[in-house]
mmCIF file of C-alpha atoms in Angstrom:
data_model
loop_
_atom_site.group_PDB
_atom_site.id
_atom_site.type_symbol
_atom_site.label_atom_id
_atom_site.label_comp_id
_atom_site.label_asym_id
_atom_site.label_seq_id
_atom_site.Cartn_x
_atom_site.Cartn_y
_atom_site.Cartn_z
ATOM 1 C CA MET A 2 18.820 -5.579 -40.495
ATOM 2 C CA ASP A 3 15.790 -7.096 -40.040
ATOM 3 C CA TYR A 4 15.769 -8.100 -35.659
ATOM 4 C CA ARG A 5 11.945 -8.235 -35.834
ATOM 5 C CA PRO A 6 12.603 -12.455 -35.701
ATOM 6 C CA ALA A 7 15.375 -11.070 -33.185
ATOM 7 C CA ASP A 8 11.870 -9.649 -30.870
ATOM 8 C CA GLN A 9 9.752 -11.962 -31.503
ATOM 9 C CA LEU A 10 12.321 -14.694 -29.730
ATOM 10 C CA MET A 11 13.304 -12.649 -26.717
ATOM 11 C CA ALA A 12 9.669 -10.980 -25.990
ATOM 12 C CA GLY A 13 9.241 -13.460 -22.794
ATOM 13 C CA LEU A 14 13.186 -12.230 -21.322
ATOM 14 C CA ASP A 15 12.556 -8.651 -22.352
ATOM 15 C CA ARG A 16 8.807 -8.856 -20.698
ATOM 16 C CA ALA A 17 9.956 -10.713 -17.739
ATOM 17 C CA ALA A 18 13.221 -8.718 -17.187
ATOM 18 C CA ARG A 19 11.260 -5.502 -18.152
ATOM 19 C CA LEU A 20 8.590 -6.366 -14.975
ATOM 20 C CA LEU A 21 11.092 -7.350 -12.213
ATOM 21 C CA LEU A 22 12.338 -3.430 -12.996
ATOM 22 C CA GLU A 23 8.808 -2.301 -11.986
ATOM 23 C CA GLU A 24 9.379 -3.540 -8.614
ATOM 24 C CA PRO A 25 10.516 -2.017 -5.374
ATOM 25 C CA ARG A 26 14.646 -1.261 -5.767
ATOM 26 C CA GLU A 27 15.553 -3.612 -3.405
ATOM 27 C CA VAL A 28 14.031 -6.597 -4.711
ATOM 28 C CA TRP A 29 15.928 -5.986 -8.882
ATOM 29 C CA GLN A 30 18.884 -5.737 -7.225
ATOM 30 C CA ALA A 31 18.744 -8.366 -5.058
ATOM 31 C CA ALA A 32 17.557 -10.919 -7.836
ATOM 32 C CA LEU A 33 20.889 -9.768 -9.607
ATOM 33 C CA LEU A 34 23.020 -8.769 -8.347
ATOM 34 C CA PRO A 35 23.791 -12.717 -7.896
ATOM 35 C CA HIS A 36 24.926 -12.700 -11.475
ATOM 36 C CA LEU A 37 27.280 -10.068 -11.808
ATOM 37 C CA ARG A 38 30.925 -10.317 -11.050
ATOM 38 C CA PRO A 39 32.276 -10.349 -7.294
ATOM 39 C CA ARG A 40 32.904 -6.021 -7.892
ATOM 40 C CA SER A 41 30.059 -5.207 -8.878
ATOM 41 C CA GLY A 42 29.069 -2.456 -6.806
ATOM 42 C CA ARG A 43 25.470 0.304 -7.221
ATOM 43 C CA SER A 44 27.297 1.793 -9.540
ATOM 44 C CA THR A 45 26.257 -1.047 -11.205
ATOM 45 C CA PHE A 46 22.820 -0.340 -11.704
ATOM 46 C CA ALA A 47 23.345 3.111 -12.955
ATOM 47 C CA GLY A 48 20.895 2.692 -16.630
ATOM 48 C CA VAL A 49 18.614 0.928 -14.786
ATOM 49 C CA VAL A 50 15.914 3.923 -15.958
ATOM 50 C CA GLY A 51 17.648 3.779 -19.861
ATOM 51 C CA ALA A 52 16.758 -0.376 -19.699
ATOM 52 C CA ARG A 53 13.245 -0.020 -19.147
ATOM 53 C CA GLN A 54 13.151 2.842 -21.147
ATOM 54 C CA MET A 55 15.193 0.768 -24.329
ATOM 55 C CA LEU A 56 12.468 -2.479 -23.049
ATOM 56 C CA ASP A 57 10.126 -0.384 -23.722
ATOM 57 C CA ALA A 58 10.469 0.442 -26.650
ATOM 58 C CA VAL A 59 11.305 -3.004 -27.907
ATOM 59 C CA LEU A 60 7.989 -5.023 -26.534
ATOM 60 C CA ALA A 61 5.375 -1.673 -27.436
ATOM 61 C CA ASP A 62 6.512 -1.365 -31.501
ATOM 62 C CA PRO A 63 5.335 -5.317 -33.144
ATOM 63 C CA CYS A 64 1.757 -4.044 -30.790
ATOM 64 C CA GLY A 65 1.306 -0.484 -31.735
ATOM 65 C CA GLY A 66 2.366 0.911 -29.184
ATOM 66 C CA HIS A 67 4.311 4.078 -28.304
ATOM 67 C CA ALA A 68 7.944 4.320 -26.912
ATOM 68 C CA PRO A 69 8.597 6.612 -24.208
ATOM 69 C CA GLY A 70 10.192 9.594 -26.150
ATOM 70 C CA ALA A 71 6.979 9.248 -29.599
ATOM 71 C CA LEU A 72 5.097 12.793 -29.284
ATOM 72 C CA VAL A 73 1.406 11.233 -29.251
ATOM 73 C CA ARG A 74 -2.480 13.140 -30.238
ATOM 74 C CA MET A 75 -4.584 12.365 -27.851
ATOM 75 C CA GLU A 76 -8.967 11.897 -28.616
ATOM 76 C CA ASP A 77 -9.350 15.445 -27.460
ATOM 77 C CA GLY A 78 -7.217 17.154 -29.621
ATOM 78 C CA GLY A 79 -4.410 17.852 -26.809
ATOM 79 C CA LEU A 80 -0.654 16.148 -26.707
ATOM 80 C CA ALA A 81 1.402 13.870 -24.596
ATOM 81 C CA VAL A 82 4.499 12.388 -24.818
ATOM 82 C CA VAL A 83 4.740 9.016 -23.399
ATOM 83 C CA THR A 84 6.985 8.882 -20.763
ATOM 84 C CA GLY A 85 6.922 4.945 -19.748
ATOM 85 C CA VAL A 86 4.594 1.976 -19.202
ATOM 86 C CA ARG A 87 2.319 1.331 -16.173
ATOM 87 C CA GLY A 88 1.178 -2.250 -15.084
ATOM 88 C CA PRO A 89 0.489 -4.286 -14.630
ATOM 89 C CA PRO A 90 -2.189 -5.832 -13.625
ATOM 90 C CA ARG A 91 -3.967 -4.017 -16.485
ATOM 91 C CA VAL A 92 -0.241 -2.517 -18.953
ATOM 92 C CA GLY A 93 -1.000 1.297 -20.191
ATOM 93 C CA TRP A 94 1.251 4.429 -21.430
ATOM 94 C CA ARG A 95 1.808 7.156 -18.905
ATOM 95 C CA LEU A 96 1.901 10.107 -20.725
ATOM 96 C CA ARG A 97 2.978 14.377 -19.767
ATOM 97 C CA TYR A 98 0.261 15.911 -21.001
ATOM 98 C CA LEU A 99 1.609 19.529 -22.785
ATOM 99 C CA GLU A 100 0.019 22.192 -22.316
ATOM 100 C CA GLY A 101 -0.684 24.621 -25.930
#
């Protein structure tokens, strides 16, 4: 199944959600809590790290970017693992260089 049309349709919302999740915890919890069931607690937000990574992958792919967990070869020949995105205002990738 080709999910690209749905990804393109939702890209603006995905970007807005990802930018919100880049804010300090108190900011995104305050923004999201009113939209949850009344008995929702802090454990409701346990999947935020996974949500960030999923949104990073969905948003990076159409642009030729690298999703978290991707192994990339650097210009100097070294290897690094993509651990997430950084930004705004300038968007880039967070990397963890591998010894070797």
